[in-house]
C-alpha cells in the first residue's frame, strides 16, 4: 500500500503470532550501480512497474518452485520473491510488446509449461499475442492485430475469441490451439453467450447456458468424427439454486478441471455458484454462500469476504468452501479484487497462498535454476521498397490474395476459399501464405461445373510477388473438401488443415492438405507451379502420406518429410511419384521438445539436412540446432552436426550474405534473436515471429533473407519514411532483403545489417 501524505510504497507482514510489522523498503541498484534516493517514487524506478511488485505478481504472475513468481509485462520478464516482494531478476526487451500486460496460464499436454496472453495497452486498439515461455524465452504461438479475449482451458491449451485471422474478430468464431497448431471453430445455430473450452485431448466442448429456461442448457462436444449434444442433467434443486442457474450469468472462463469434467462459475445478484459439467451431461453443483459481501474468482480459485473478520476460500471451483479468519478491511484501500494460484487480493490486503499457514518451517531442496538471459540483437538500417498498395476485393464475398484480385464470380455462382499456412510456421500462424479458391453454379451441378485456382506467396516475398496456378477444374480428390456446405451464397472454409512448403524459388510450392480417413490422419499432396494446373503427388506403394512436416526443393526436385508418433519419413519426388529416401525414429528426451522437424539443403545441393532443435550441448538456455546429413542417392544418414544455439548466440561475426557464404546448409527457420530497426530518430521499432533464410556453417553463418511481423512502432516508422536511415549504417555492413507483415500486407525493405550483439 502507500502511506498517507507520502508518495511512497510501504509493506507490512503479519507474523505467526498475529502481529503487524512494517517491512523495510527494498532498494534495487540500477544497471550503472547507482541507487535511487530513499524518497524516490518506486513507481518510476528501473523495475518499470506502476504498482508494487507483489500486486503485479498477484494480478498476472505464476508461482515457481523456488518461492518466486514470474511476471511478463511491458516487454520485460521479472521474477518476484514472494516472501519479501523483491524483484530478484529482470530481463528487459524479452518480447517485443513494450506496452503490454500479460496474464500467465498453464500450457502444454502435462500442464507443466507456461503461457502468457499479452495485450498491448493504449488507444484501445493494441495487438494480442499468446506466448509460450520456454527456457527463459518468450516464443509466440498466436498473434492478432486487435484486442482479443484469450480463454485458457485449464488443461494446457487455449482458445481465442474471434478466429485465427489476424484482423478484426468474427462473431461466434474461435481460434483453438493444440500441439498440432491452430484451427478455426465456428459455432453455428441458435447460440448466444456460448462458453467454448478447448479440451486436453484435442476435442472442443461448448456449454450453452439456459437463457431463461433451464431445460435448454446443454453441452456439445466437437471431434473429428462429428459432434454430440446433450442436455444437462441437474440434481434435485432448491429454489434459490434453481433461480441462480436459470436467471444468472454463466461467466466467461469455463475450464476443463480434470479429464472429461468442465468447471465454471454462475453469478446472480451477488451470489456465486460453482458448477461442474461432465461430458455425459451430468451436473455437480457447489455450495451457495448467502452471506453478504464481495467476492473474487479466478479459474478454480475463489474468495468471499463476508464481514466480521470472516472469509471463505475455495480451490476446487466452488464445490467446497472453507471458512478463514481475516483482518479488518483497510479503509479506502479497495482498488481491485483478484484471485489466482498465488492467493487473493482485496479489501486492502494481499493474502498469499491457500489453506492454513504451515505449522513449522519446511526446508525444500533448491529447484533447478532456469536462465533468463536475453537473446542477441540484430540491428537493421532499412528503407522501404515499392509502394505495397493493397488490392481491393474484385469479387463480392471472396477476398483478394495480397496483390492478386479474387476470381470473378457470376451472380448464378457461389464461391468457397480456404486460407493456407506455412508448414514450418503452423504454431504462430503469423499470416496465410496461400489461398485455395473454388467457384461454380449454385445449382446441384456444382461439382460438374466448378473451377478452382490456388495462389501462394513465399514468406520471404512482398505482396506484389504473389503467384497463381492456372484456372481449371478442381482435382477430383479435392472436390469433396471444397464443396460448399450451404445451400447458396459464398463461404470461407476452415484453413486449419492446409499447409504450404516452399523451395528455392517463388514459382513453385507444395500444397499439403491434412484429412482424416478411417480414423487416421492422411495428407493429400499437390505440386504447384505458376500458370500451370496443380499436380497430385502419390507414393509408389499406394499408401497415403501421413502428417506433413517440411519440404524443400533442390536441383528442380521436391523433397518432403511426413511424420507419425513413431518416426519421420523423407520422400523424394520424381514426376508425380514419391519414393522413400530415409526414415528417422522420433526422438524423445530432455530438451527435444515438440518442434516440427525441418529440411535443409546443402549449399552444393548434393545432400539434404534433417533439422531438429534440441538440447543445448553447452547448457545455454536456447536449444541447439542439430542437422542430420542425408545422402539422397543412397539414403544413408550421417552423424548429426551441431550448428549452435537457435538464437545465433554461439556464432561470431554473423552477417548478411554476400558473394562469399559459409560452407554448410541453407535452411528456412525461425530465429529467437531480437530484430530492431534503426531509423532517422534512433530506434524505430522491432520485428517478431521472425524467420530467416540462413546459410549455416560449423563456425560461421549469414542471413540471406528475413521476414516477420512489424510492431506498431515499426509500422508507423515505415509509413512516415523514418525507417530510411539518415544516419548511415556502420561501415562494412552487408545488405539483405527484408519483408515485414503489417495490417495483412507484406512490406518490402532493403536493409543494412549489423551483426548480433548481446543487449
XYZ file of C-alpha atoms in Angstrom:
759
model
C 0.000 0.000 0.000
C 1.015 3.657 0.329
C 1.421 5.784 3.435
C -0.769 8.834 3.754
C 0.798 12.181 2.914
C 3.700 10.367 1.189
C 4.020 9.159 -2.358
C 5.993 6.081 -1.372
C 5.255 2.379 -1.205
C 5.201 0.609 2.127
C 4.766 -3.077 3.010
C 3.654 -4.885 6.168
C 3.845 -8.506 7.222
C 1.581 -10.442 9.566
C 3.645 -12.638 11.895
C 2.547 -16.089 13.038
C 1.556 -14.507 16.344
C -0.880 -12.202 14.530
C 1.217 -9.063 14.996
C 1.551 -6.430 12.259
C 5.098 -5.321 11.424
C 6.396 -2.873 8.841
C 8.819 -4.317 6.303
C 11.751 -2.066 5.349
C 11.666 -0.773 1.806
C 13.715 -2.698 -0.724
C 16.055 -0.592 -2.843
C 17.493 -2.118 -6.010
C 20.602 -0.853 -7.712
C 20.283 0.316 -11.300
C 22.407 -1.101 -14.104
C 25.045 1.589 -13.645
C 25.389 0.677 -9.971
C 23.663 3.759 -8.572
C 20.700 3.602 -6.200
C 17.685 5.882 -6.161
C 17.173 8.390 -3.414
C 15.288 6.965 -0.397
C 12.217 9.088 -1.137
C 12.191 8.408 -4.892
C 8.874 7.209 -6.223
C 9.306 3.453 -6.658
C 6.719 3.560 -9.438
C 9.258 5.343 -11.598
C 12.331 3.249 -10.863
C 14.005 0.836 -13.232
C 11.631 -2.033 -12.472
C 9.056 -0.487 -14.758
C 6.027 -1.448 -12.622
C 3.305 1.090 -11.867
C 2.173 -0.962 -8.856
C 4.064 -2.746 -6.056
C 5.685 -5.945 -7.393
C 3.563 -8.222 -5.190
C 0.400 -6.655 -6.589
C 1.661 -7.229 -10.132
C 2.516 -10.851 -9.299
C -0.902 -11.426 -7.741
C -2.709 -9.961 -10.750
C -0.889 -11.717 -13.585
C 2.026 -13.843 -12.328
C 2.621 -17.550 -11.891
C 4.315 -19.267 -8.907
C 7.627 -21.066 -9.388
C 9.106 -23.817 -7.236
C 11.758 -21.553 -5.672
C 9.310 -19.245 -3.889
C 9.198 -16.632 -6.620
C 6.605 -15.676 -9.211
C 7.315 -14.934 -12.861
C 5.701 -11.895 -14.455
C 5.702 -10.670 -18.075
C 4.811 -7.021 -18.547
C 5.806 -4.151 -20.856
C 8.340 -6.219 -22.790
C 10.196 -7.474 -19.700
C 10.336 -10.744 -17.759
C 10.692 -10.491 -13.974
C 10.947 -12.845 -11.021
C 9.445 -11.561 -7.769
C 10.320 -13.082 -4.409
C 7.012 -13.753 -2.673
C 8.349 -13.649 0.885
C 9.763 -10.121 0.520
C 8.172 -8.601 -2.575
C 11.630 -8.008 -4.067
C 12.287 -8.195 -7.789
C 15.209 -10.617 -7.812
C 15.674 -10.872 -11.575
C 14.558 -8.835 -14.550
C 15.260 -9.109 -18.278
C 14.300 -6.122 -20.387
C 13.168 -6.456 -24.026
C 12.366 -10.141 -23.557
C 9.461 -9.793 -26.007
C 8.550 -7.027 -28.468
C 5.330 -5.642 -26.932
C 6.741 -2.715 -24.979
C 3.392 -1.622 -23.522
C 1.695 -4.945 -22.885
C 0.090 -6.530 -19.868
C 0.403 -10.325 -19.860
C -1.515 -12.942 -17.905
C 0.101 -16.308 -17.134
C -1.623 -19.682 -17.545
C -0.567 -23.358 -17.681
C 0.336 -24.633 -21.145
C 1.276 -27.996 -22.593
C -0.120 -31.533 -22.503
C 1.023 -32.113 -18.912
C 0.256 -28.523 -17.776
C 3.897 -28.194 -16.681
C 4.596 -25.493 -19.254
C 3.645 -21.856 -19.038
C 1.942 -19.466 -21.434
C 1.329 -15.728 -21.414
C -1.606 -13.930 -23.033
C -0.362 -10.408 -23.779
C -2.367 -7.397 -24.883
C -0.941 -4.018 -25.803
C -2.425 -1.122 -23.866
C -3.252 2.337 -25.133
C -5.860 3.758 -27.517
C -7.946 0.585 -27.209
C -6.511 -0.939 -30.387
C -3.383 -2.826 -29.351
C -2.238 -6.199 -30.632
C -2.734 -9.515 -28.833
C -0.011 -12.173 -28.750
C -0.007 -15.519 -26.940
C 3.476 -16.726 -25.983
C 4.959 -19.967 -24.732
C 7.582 -19.424 -22.015
C 10.401 -21.870 -22.653
C 13.947 -21.851 -21.300
C 13.814 -18.162 -20.493
C 12.399 -17.227 -23.902
C 9.017 -15.903 -24.999
C 8.017 -17.867 -28.117
C 4.932 -16.522 -29.957
C 2.183 -19.064 -30.646
C -0.617 -16.841 -31.960
C -0.680 -13.166 -32.978
C -3.558 -10.788 -33.690
C -3.675 -7.155 -34.772
C -6.599 -6.283 -32.478
C -7.528 -6.847 -28.822
C -8.783 -10.407 -28.326
C -10.241 -12.472 -25.487
C -7.905 -15.393 -24.710
C -9.568 -18.348 -22.963
C -7.147 -20.738 -21.186
C -8.692 -24.186 -20.954
C -7.168 -25.304 -17.658
C -5.872 -28.434 -19.401
C -2.817 -26.922 -21.058
C -4.319 -25.361 -24.172
C -6.375 -22.273 -25.023
C -8.868 -20.692 -27.407
C -9.103 -17.128 -28.738
C -12.438 -15.464 -29.390
C -12.764 -14.158 -32.963
C -10.948 -16.763 -35.081
C -7.360 -17.271 -36.248
C -7.276 -14.399 -38.772
C -5.031 -11.594 -37.533
C -7.534 -8.831 -38.316
C -10.923 -7.946 -36.906
C -12.551 -10.792 -34.940
C -15.517 -12.680 -36.362
C -18.587 -13.353 -34.186
C -19.059 -16.907 -32.892
C -15.664 -17.944 -34.299
C -12.805 -19.197 -32.158
C -9.150 -19.932 -32.769
C -8.282 -23.145 -30.906
C -4.694 -24.083 -30.069
C -3.401 -27.626 -29.812
C 0.056 -29.160 -30.173
C -0.707 -29.665 -33.887
C -1.287 -25.936 -34.389
C -4.193 -23.505 -34.608
C -7.602 -24.095 -36.154
C -10.816 -22.150 -36.572
C -14.030 -23.313 -34.919
C -17.331 -21.751 -35.994
C -20.208 -22.052 -33.521
C -23.386 -22.265 -35.570
C -27.087 -22.413 -34.797
C -29.134 -20.540 -32.230
C -26.365 -19.679 -29.797
C -25.720 -16.756 -27.505
C -23.093 -16.353 -24.806
C -21.694 -19.791 -25.610
C -18.753 -20.923 -23.468
C -16.144 -22.759 -25.549
C -13.462 -24.930 -23.931
C -10.507 -26.497 -25.770
C -10.084 -29.963 -24.252
C -6.752 -31.560 -23.489
C -7.363 -34.487 -25.868
C -7.868 -32.195 -28.889
C -11.656 -32.081 -28.818
C -13.706 -28.949 -28.185
C -16.618 -28.562 -25.760
C -19.289 -25.855 -25.889
C -21.508 -25.068 -22.906
C -24.790 -23.376 -23.887
C -26.417 -21.502 -20.944
C -30.199 -21.784 -20.428
C -31.239 -18.157 -21.215
C -34.356 -18.253 -19.067
C -35.282 -21.936 -19.467
C -33.132 -24.344 -17.505
C -34.135 -27.289 -19.697
C -32.426 -25.550 -22.653
C -28.958 -25.764 -21.053
C -26.733 -28.215 -22.911
C -23.175 -29.291 -23.637
C -21.804 -30.063 -27.109
C -18.583 -31.950 -27.845
C -16.881 -31.473 -31.224
C -14.495 -34.122 -32.521
C -13.126 -35.156 -35.890
C -15.963 -37.634 -36.323
C -18.690 -35.057 -35.779
C -20.444 -33.555 -32.787
C -22.624 -34.731 -29.922
C -25.048 -32.527 -27.952
C -26.549 -33.498 -24.594
C -28.963 -31.731 -22.293
C -27.660 -31.054 -18.793
C -28.870 -33.406 -16.055
C -29.180 -31.448 -12.794
C -29.539 -32.906 -9.300
C -32.592 -32.065 -7.194
C -32.524 -28.280 -6.773
C -33.507 -25.902 -4.007
C -35.448 -22.846 -5.116
C -32.514 -20.450 -4.586
C -30.179 -22.700 -6.574
C -32.739 -23.048 -9.384
C -33.054 -19.252 -9.591
C -29.275 -18.748 -9.859
C -28.977 -21.405 -12.574
C -31.870 -20.164 -14.691
C -31.546 -16.395 -14.278
C -27.849 -15.988 -13.506
C -24.937 -15.122 -15.791
C -22.778 -18.106 -16.709
C -19.420 -16.358 -16.539
C -16.720 -16.477 -19.205
C -13.776 -18.758 -18.450
C -15.145 -22.296 -18.182
C -12.248 -24.781 -17.912
C -11.536 -28.486 -18.104
C -10.926 -29.097 -14.399
C -9.973 -32.730 -14.928
C -10.291 -35.036 -17.949
C -13.896 -35.103 -19.100
C -15.173 -32.622 -16.491
C -15.788 -28.919 -17.155
C -15.991 -26.288 -14.444
C -17.132 -22.693 -14.230
C -18.996 -20.044 -12.287
C -22.525 -18.579 -12.322
C -23.373 -15.203 -10.755
C -26.794 -13.793 -9.886
C -27.329 -10.618 -7.837
C -24.141 -11.013 -5.837
C -24.489 -14.766 -5.303
C -21.921 -17.053 -6.945
C -22.317 -20.748 -7.647
C -19.643 -23.185 -8.766
C -20.686 -25.774 -11.339
C -19.073 -28.895 -12.804
C -20.384 -30.486 -16.001
C -19.309 -33.949 -17.120
C -19.181 -34.522 -20.867
C -22.019 -37.001 -20.300
C -24.211 -34.039 -19.270
C -24.236 -34.860 -15.545
C -24.015 -31.727 -13.357
C -22.435 -31.273 -9.914
C -23.150 -28.045 -8.018
C -21.216 -26.337 -5.262
C -22.350 -24.695 -2.062
C -24.192 -21.376 -2.251
C -22.922 -18.711 0.158
C -25.721 -16.351 1.108
C -23.565 -14.130 3.327
C -23.432 -10.546 2.160
C -20.024 -9.417 0.975
C -17.728 -9.170 -2.019
C -16.013 -11.930 -3.936
C -13.169 -12.569 -6.391
C -12.860 -15.520 -8.765
C -10.036 -16.816 -10.933
C -10.284 -20.234 -12.566
C -10.785 -22.813 -9.831
C -9.813 -20.310 -7.132
C -12.303 -18.122 -5.314
C -12.577 -15.977 -2.200
C -15.502 -14.351 -0.425
C -15.148 -11.504 2.081
C -18.141 -11.922 4.403
C -17.507 -9.276 7.079
C -16.941 -9.720 10.827
C -13.363 -10.784 10.106
C -14.605 -13.850 8.247
C -13.992 -15.082 4.752
C -14.409 -18.220 2.651
C -11.944 -19.727 0.192
C -12.169 -22.452 -2.431
C -9.594 -24.120 -4.644
C -11.922 -26.589 -6.402
C -14.159 -24.171 -8.294
C -16.668 -23.522 -5.523
C -17.721 -27.112 -4.890
C -16.480 -26.784 -1.301
C -15.772 -23.571 0.664
C -13.623 -23.270 3.783
C -14.035 -20.504 6.361
C -10.926 -18.489 7.259
C -10.194 -15.634 9.659
C -9.417 -12.198 8.225
C -8.076 -8.864 9.486
C -10.243 -5.765 9.395
C -10.534 -4.118 5.959
C -8.189 -1.198 5.258
C -10.458 1.861 4.759
C -10.131 3.488 1.358
C -7.648 0.911 0.027
C -10.026 -1.277 -2.046
C -8.663 -0.855 -5.580
C -9.290 -4.259 -7.143
C -10.147 -7.828 -6.204
C -8.088 -10.635 -7.729
C -7.732 -14.379 -7.112
C -5.383 -16.899 -8.675
C -2.792 -19.570 -7.910
C -0.754 -17.135 -5.775
C -3.652 -16.195 -3.497
C -6.120 -13.311 -3.354
C -6.145 -9.523 -3.104
C -8.990 -7.426 -1.734
C -10.121 -5.000 0.980
C -6.639 -3.500 1.067
C -4.847 -6.803 1.803
C -2.815 -9.380 -0.067
C -3.333 -12.971 1.049
C -0.530 -15.185 -0.256
C -1.202 -18.891 -0.597
C -4.185 -21.111 0.127
C -5.260 -23.091 3.167
C -3.866 -22.872 6.679
C -0.419 -21.422 7.306
C 2.287 -24.087 7.768
C 2.850 -25.098 11.385
C 6.603 -25.337 11.016
C 9.306 -24.295 8.642
C 9.836 -26.771 5.837
C 13.199 -26.752 4.091
C 12.734 -27.531 0.413
C 15.562 -28.582 -1.900
C 16.624 -25.786 -4.239
C 14.792 -26.018 -7.566
C 16.710 -26.225 -10.830
C 17.501 -22.716 -11.985
C 16.186 -21.667 -15.371
C 18.221 -18.977 -17.073
C 16.541 -15.799 -18.308
C 19.275 -14.367 -20.478
C 18.276 -12.167 -23.399
C 18.785 -13.250 -26.983
C 21.317 -11.454 -29.173
C 20.042 -8.466 -31.120
C 20.212 -7.856 -34.883
C 20.119 -4.172 -35.819
C 18.771 -3.183 -39.248
C 19.061 0.132 -41.117
C 16.232 -0.040 -43.659
C 14.368 1.833 -46.336
C 11.072 0.798 -47.911
C 10.996 -0.640 -51.438
C 7.902 -0.166 -53.647
C 4.503 1.188 -52.642
C 2.903 -2.091 -51.404
C -0.573 -0.874 -52.319
C -3.376 -3.107 -51.148
C -5.597 -4.647 -53.820
C -9.309 -4.079 -53.378
C -11.514 -7.144 -53.481
C -12.847 -7.594 -57.008
C -15.410 -10.253 -56.161
C -18.182 -9.858 -53.656
C -17.513 -12.103 -50.665
C -14.193 -13.603 -51.790
C -11.140 -11.676 -50.541
C -8.156 -10.733 -52.683
C -4.897 -12.537 -52.025
C -2.371 -9.770 -51.445
C -1.800 -8.108 -54.861
C -3.930 -10.585 -56.840
C -7.711 -9.928 -57.002
C -10.136 -12.693 -56.104
C -11.615 -14.649 -59.017
C -14.708 -13.052 -60.506
C -17.853 -14.942 -59.579
C -21.111 -14.517 -61.514
C -24.428 -13.922 -59.773
C -25.514 -17.511 -60.509
C -22.338 -18.925 -58.947
C -21.142 -19.375 -55.395
C -17.586 -19.433 -54.095
C -15.509 -21.013 -51.352
C -11.993 -20.183 -50.240
C -9.540 -21.686 -47.785
C -6.521 -19.983 -46.222
C -3.227 -21.892 -46.314
C -0.419 -21.524 -43.784
C 3.308 -22.099 -43.854
C 4.050 -25.699 -42.938
C 7.044 -24.536 -40.920
C 5.051 -21.825 -39.110
C 1.935 -23.766 -38.141
C 2.113 -22.794 -34.469
C 2.360 -18.997 -34.591
C 0.221 -18.572 -37.746
C 1.576 -15.092 -38.488
C -0.352 -14.740 -41.778
C -1.690 -17.001 -44.532
C 0.790 -17.802 -47.295
C -1.762 -19.149 -49.748
C -5.447 -19.407 -50.566
C -7.483 -22.027 -52.444
C -10.486 -20.634 -54.354
C -13.343 -22.664 -55.777
C -16.493 -21.467 -57.539
C -19.318 -22.986 -59.513
C -23.071 -22.926 -60.208
C -25.498 -22.566 -57.322
C -27.448 -25.479 -58.739
C -26.943 -29.064 -57.655
C -24.459 -29.490 -60.521
C -21.746 -27.607 -58.636
C -19.257 -30.488 -58.896
C -19.551 -30.758 -62.666
C -19.173 -27.042 -63.382
C -16.806 -25.985 -60.597
C -13.471 -24.292 -61.265
C -10.605 -23.507 -58.953
C -7.281 -21.745 -58.577
C -4.603 -21.717 -55.881
C -2.491 -18.669 -55.032
C 0.577 -18.505 -52.865
C 3.309 -16.203 -51.652
C 6.643 -17.224 -50.178
C 7.153 -15.870 -46.636
C 10.243 -14.051 -47.929
C 8.453 -12.178 -50.740
C 6.425 -8.957 -50.602
C 2.758 -8.671 -51.584
C 3.497 -7.886 -55.245
C 5.146 -11.301 -55.762
C 2.012 -13.466 -55.262
C 1.753 -16.394 -57.688
C -1.204 -18.385 -59.099
C -1.808 -21.755 -60.682
C -3.765 -21.991 -63.906
C -7.541 -21.691 -63.515
C -9.149 -25.041 -64.227
C -11.249 -27.917 -62.966
C -10.855 -28.770 -59.287
C -8.898 -32.034 -58.837
C -11.231 -34.918 -58.062
C -9.668 -35.652 -54.670
C -10.322 -32.058 -53.594
C -13.946 -31.756 -54.686
C -15.485 -33.215 -51.539
C -13.318 -30.971 -49.386
C -14.038 -27.662 -51.142
C -17.700 -28.376 -51.913
C -19.913 -25.693 -50.273
C -21.752 -26.924 -47.194
C -24.548 -24.364 -47.536
C -27.458 -24.133 -49.942
C -26.343 -20.865 -51.522
C -24.077 -17.855 -51.292
C -20.382 -17.696 -50.517
C -18.467 -19.176 -47.608
C -14.981 -19.176 -46.152
C -13.646 -22.591 -45.246
C -11.521 -23.694 -42.322
C -7.922 -23.355 -43.417
C -6.559 -25.141 -40.357
C -5.621 -28.258 -42.351
C -3.946 -26.622 -45.394
C -0.166 -26.093 -45.391
C 2.448 -24.999 -47.930
C 6.063 -25.961 -48.331
C 8.487 -23.701 -50.199
C 11.699 -24.266 -52.065
C 14.405 -22.103 -53.559
C 12.220 -20.119 -55.986
C 8.897 -18.293 -55.794
C 7.294 -20.036 -58.800
C 6.944 -23.410 -57.060
C 5.241 -24.569 -53.870
C 3.982 -27.792 -52.322
C 0.364 -27.885 -51.061
C -0.391 -30.335 -48.243
C -3.955 -30.962 -47.072
C -4.414 -32.941 -43.869
C -7.573 -35.084 -43.834
C -8.912 -37.828 -41.590
C -9.823 -41.121 -43.226
C -10.693 -44.398 -41.486
C -9.771 -42.962 -38.105
C -6.267 -41.836 -39.036
C -4.616 -38.704 -40.354
C -3.722 -38.671 -44.050
C -2.265 -35.963 -46.265
C -3.131 -35.104 -49.864
C -0.195 -33.552 -51.695
C -0.092 -31.298 -54.774
C 2.815 -29.687 -56.620
C 2.060 -26.068 -57.567
C 3.716 -24.138 -60.395
C 2.969 -20.665 -61.730
C 0.350 -20.681 -64.531
C 0.097 -24.492 -64.544
C -2.591 -26.766 -63.066
C -1.837 -28.498 -59.736
C -0.329 -31.986 -59.966
C -1.295 -34.541 -57.325
C 1.666 -36.486 -55.905
C 1.369 -40.092 -54.718
C 3.520 -42.738 -53.084
C 4.807 -45.574 -55.268
C 3.461 -48.149 -52.786
C -0.055 -46.658 -52.882
C -0.074 -45.883 -49.146
C -1.248 -42.423 -48.013
C 1.113 -39.754 -46.763
C 0.979 -39.190 -43.003
C 1.288 -35.840 -41.186
C 3.153 -33.216 -43.253
C 6.284 -31.803 -41.579
C 8.519 -29.932 -44.007
C 9.564 -29.604 -47.650
C 12.400 -28.205 -49.724
C 13.321 -28.086 -53.403
C 16.803 -28.880 -54.693
C 18.013 -29.155 -58.292
C 14.418 -28.802 -59.504
C 13.256 -31.761 -57.374
C 10.897 -31.752 -54.382
C 11.720 -33.451 -51.079
C 9.310 -33.655 -48.132
C 9.088 -35.330 -44.740
C 5.992 -36.788 -43.082
C 5.633 -37.992 -39.523
C 3.874 -40.444 -37.249
C 4.299 -40.687 -33.460
C 6.997 -43.318 -34.054
C 9.051 -41.958 -36.962
C 9.527 -39.410 -39.728
C 9.865 -40.487 -43.363
C 11.747 -38.495 -46.006
C 10.471 -38.764 -49.607
C 11.960 -37.718 -52.950
C 9.517 -36.834 -55.751
C 10.212 -37.842 -59.338
C 7.432 -36.593 -61.565
C 4.190 -37.313 -59.702
C 5.591 -40.266 -57.734
C 7.306 -40.378 -54.357
C 9.961 -42.803 -53.172
C 11.271 -43.259 -49.636
C 14.768 -41.854 -49.083
C 15.251 -42.331 -45.329
C 13.450 -42.882 -42.036
C 14.158 -41.142 -38.740
C 12.966 -42.522 -35.378
C 11.159 -39.907 -33.305
C 13.481 -38.725 -30.549
C 12.180 -38.037 -27.051
C 14.111 -36.712 -24.106
C 15.078 -33.597 -22.173
C 15.220 -30.514 -24.337
C 13.985 -32.168 -27.519
C 10.524 -30.642 -27.162
C 7.778 -30.873 -29.764
C 9.291 -28.761 -32.509
C 8.437 -29.758 -36.065
C 11.446 -31.093 -37.996
C 12.666 -29.069 -40.977
C 14.514 -29.895 -44.156
C 17.658 -28.091 -45.262
C 19.688 -28.399 -48.430
C 23.461 -28.339 -48.657
C 24.977 -25.347 -50.393
C 26.475 -27.658 -53.047
C 22.999 -29.263 -53.489
C 24.350 -32.785 -53.011
C 22.902 -33.545 -49.574
C 19.771 -32.884 -47.596
C 19.706 -31.976 -43.937
C 17.118 -33.181 -41.426
C 16.938 -30.351 -38.875
C 15.917 -30.714 -35.224
C 16.094 -28.102 -32.476
C 17.173 -29.973 -29.360
C 19.032 -29.831 -26.086
C 21.926 -27.407 -25.793
C 25.322 -29.074 -25.619
C 26.765 -26.094 -23.722
C 23.957 -25.675 -21.182
C 22.697 -22.462 -22.795
C 19.045 -21.524 -22.446
C 18.390 -21.571 -26.198
C 18.178 -25.029 -27.817
C 20.849 -26.087 -30.272
C 20.126 -26.661 -33.965
C 21.159 -30.179 -34.989
C 21.339 -31.297 -38.634
C 21.424 -34.945 -39.777
C 23.089 -35.109 -43.231
C 21.280 -37.402 -45.706
C 22.861 -38.742 -48.901
C 19.960 -38.565 -51.352
C 21.015 -41.335 -53.726
C 21.760 -43.989 -51.099
C 19.517 -42.762 -48.276
C 22.420 -43.025 -45.845
C 22.077 -40.871 -42.718
C 25.362 -39.473 -41.400
C 26.184 -38.460 -37.836
C 24.356 -35.304 -36.691
C 26.193 -31.990 -36.660
C 25.628 -29.229 -34.099
C 25.252 -25.751 -35.620
C 24.903 -23.878 -32.334
C 22.046 -22.159 -30.496
C 18.915 -21.229 -32.424
C 19.246 -17.613 -31.237
C 22.613 -17.404 -33.110
C 24.437 -16.507 -29.881
C 27.084 -19.161 -30.474
C 28.154 -17.801 -33.880
C 30.678 -14.993 -34.089
C 30.513 -12.434 -36.850
C 27.194 -13.366 -38.430
C 26.500 -11.054 -41.380
C 24.184 -10.508 -44.294
C 25.063 -12.967 -47.046
C 27.284 -11.550 -49.766
C 29.312 -13.166 -52.523
C 31.178 -15.359 -50.024
C 28.992 -17.679 -47.963
C 29.910 -20.314 -45.360
C 30.040 -23.920 -46.494
C 27.213 -25.944 -44.999
C 23.428 -25.824 -45.299
C 20.646 -23.483 -46.352
C 17.615 -23.633 -44.051
C 14.464 -21.553 -43.598
C 13.822 -21.436 -39.872
C 12.622 -19.174 -37.049
C 15.236 -17.323 -35.055
C 14.818 -16.074 -31.496
C 17.325 -13.240 -31.865
C 15.799 -9.809 -31.306
C 15.473 -7.800 -34.544
C 15.460 -3.999 -34.128
C 15.182 -1.216 -36.708
C 17.383 1.875 -36.525
C 15.819 4.931 -38.124
C 16.497 8.621 -38.517
C 15.404 9.272 -34.934
C 17.077 6.297 -33.273
C 15.314 3.015 -32.547
C 12.350 2.704 -34.907
C 10.578 -0.439 -33.756
C 11.208 -4.153 -33.984
C 10.101 -7.345 -35.691
C 8.845 -10.536 -34.071
C 7.741 -14.001 -35.285
C 10.976 -13.725 -37.243
C 12.077 -16.311 -39.796
C 15.331 -16.287 -41.705
C 16.859 -17.993 -44.700
C 20.165 -18.946 -43.123
C 23.400 -20.223 -44.601
C 24.887 -22.248 -41.751
C 28.488 -23.355 -41.422
C 30.117 -25.006 -38.436
C 31.770 -21.768 -37.295
C 30.037 -19.090 -39.348
C 26.646 -18.110 -40.681
C 24.991 -15.461 -42.787
C 21.423 -14.278 -43.310
C 20.160 -14.264 -46.908
C 16.611 -13.050 -46.168
C 14.471 -12.062 -43.185
C 10.715 -11.987 -42.687
C 8.486 -11.323 -39.701
C 5.745 -9.204 -38.173
C 6.335 -5.486 -37.614
C 5.366 -3.984 -34.278
C 3.282 -0.798 -34.126
C 6.339 1.463 -33.843
C 7.933 -0.041 -36.955
C 4.663 0.244 -38.895
C 4.447 3.941 -38.049
C 8.094 4.496 -38.972
C 7.615 2.697 -42.277
C 4.614 4.885 -43.045
C 6.377 8.205 -42.437
C 9.640 7.002 -44.053
C 11.666 7.427 -40.851
C 12.964 3.880 -41.315
C 15.138 5.313 -44.075
C 18.275 5.872 -42.042
C 19.648 9.376 -42.451
C 22.428 8.301 -40.154
C 24.406 5.902 -42.379
C 24.734 2.261 -41.311
C 28.061 1.075 -39.906
C 30.859 0.787 -42.400
C 31.036 -2.657 -43.955
C 27.501 -3.693 -43.009
C 26.031 -6.085 -45.585
C 22.612 -5.614 -47.159
C 19.734 -8.046 -47.471
C 16.030 -8.025 -48.424
C 13.601 -7.926 -45.504
C 9.827 -8.407 -45.625
C 7.634 -7.195 -42.767
C 3.975 -8.118 -42.306
C 1.741 -5.203 -41.279
C -2.055 -4.949 -41.427
C -2.303 -8.053 -43.600
C 0.215 -6.818 -46.187
C 3.849 -7.734 -46.851
C 6.122 -4.662 -46.913
C 9.423 -4.923 -48.799
C 12.549 -3.271 -47.379
C 16.212 -3.152 -48.218
C 18.306 -3.252 -45.073
C 21.879 -2.988 -43.934
C 22.508 -5.433 -41.101
C 24.730 -5.099 -38.077
C 25.991 -8.302 -36.504
C 24.060 -9.637 -33.488
C 25.204 -8.337 -30.136
C 24.183 -9.145 -26.611
C 21.979 -6.393 -25.173
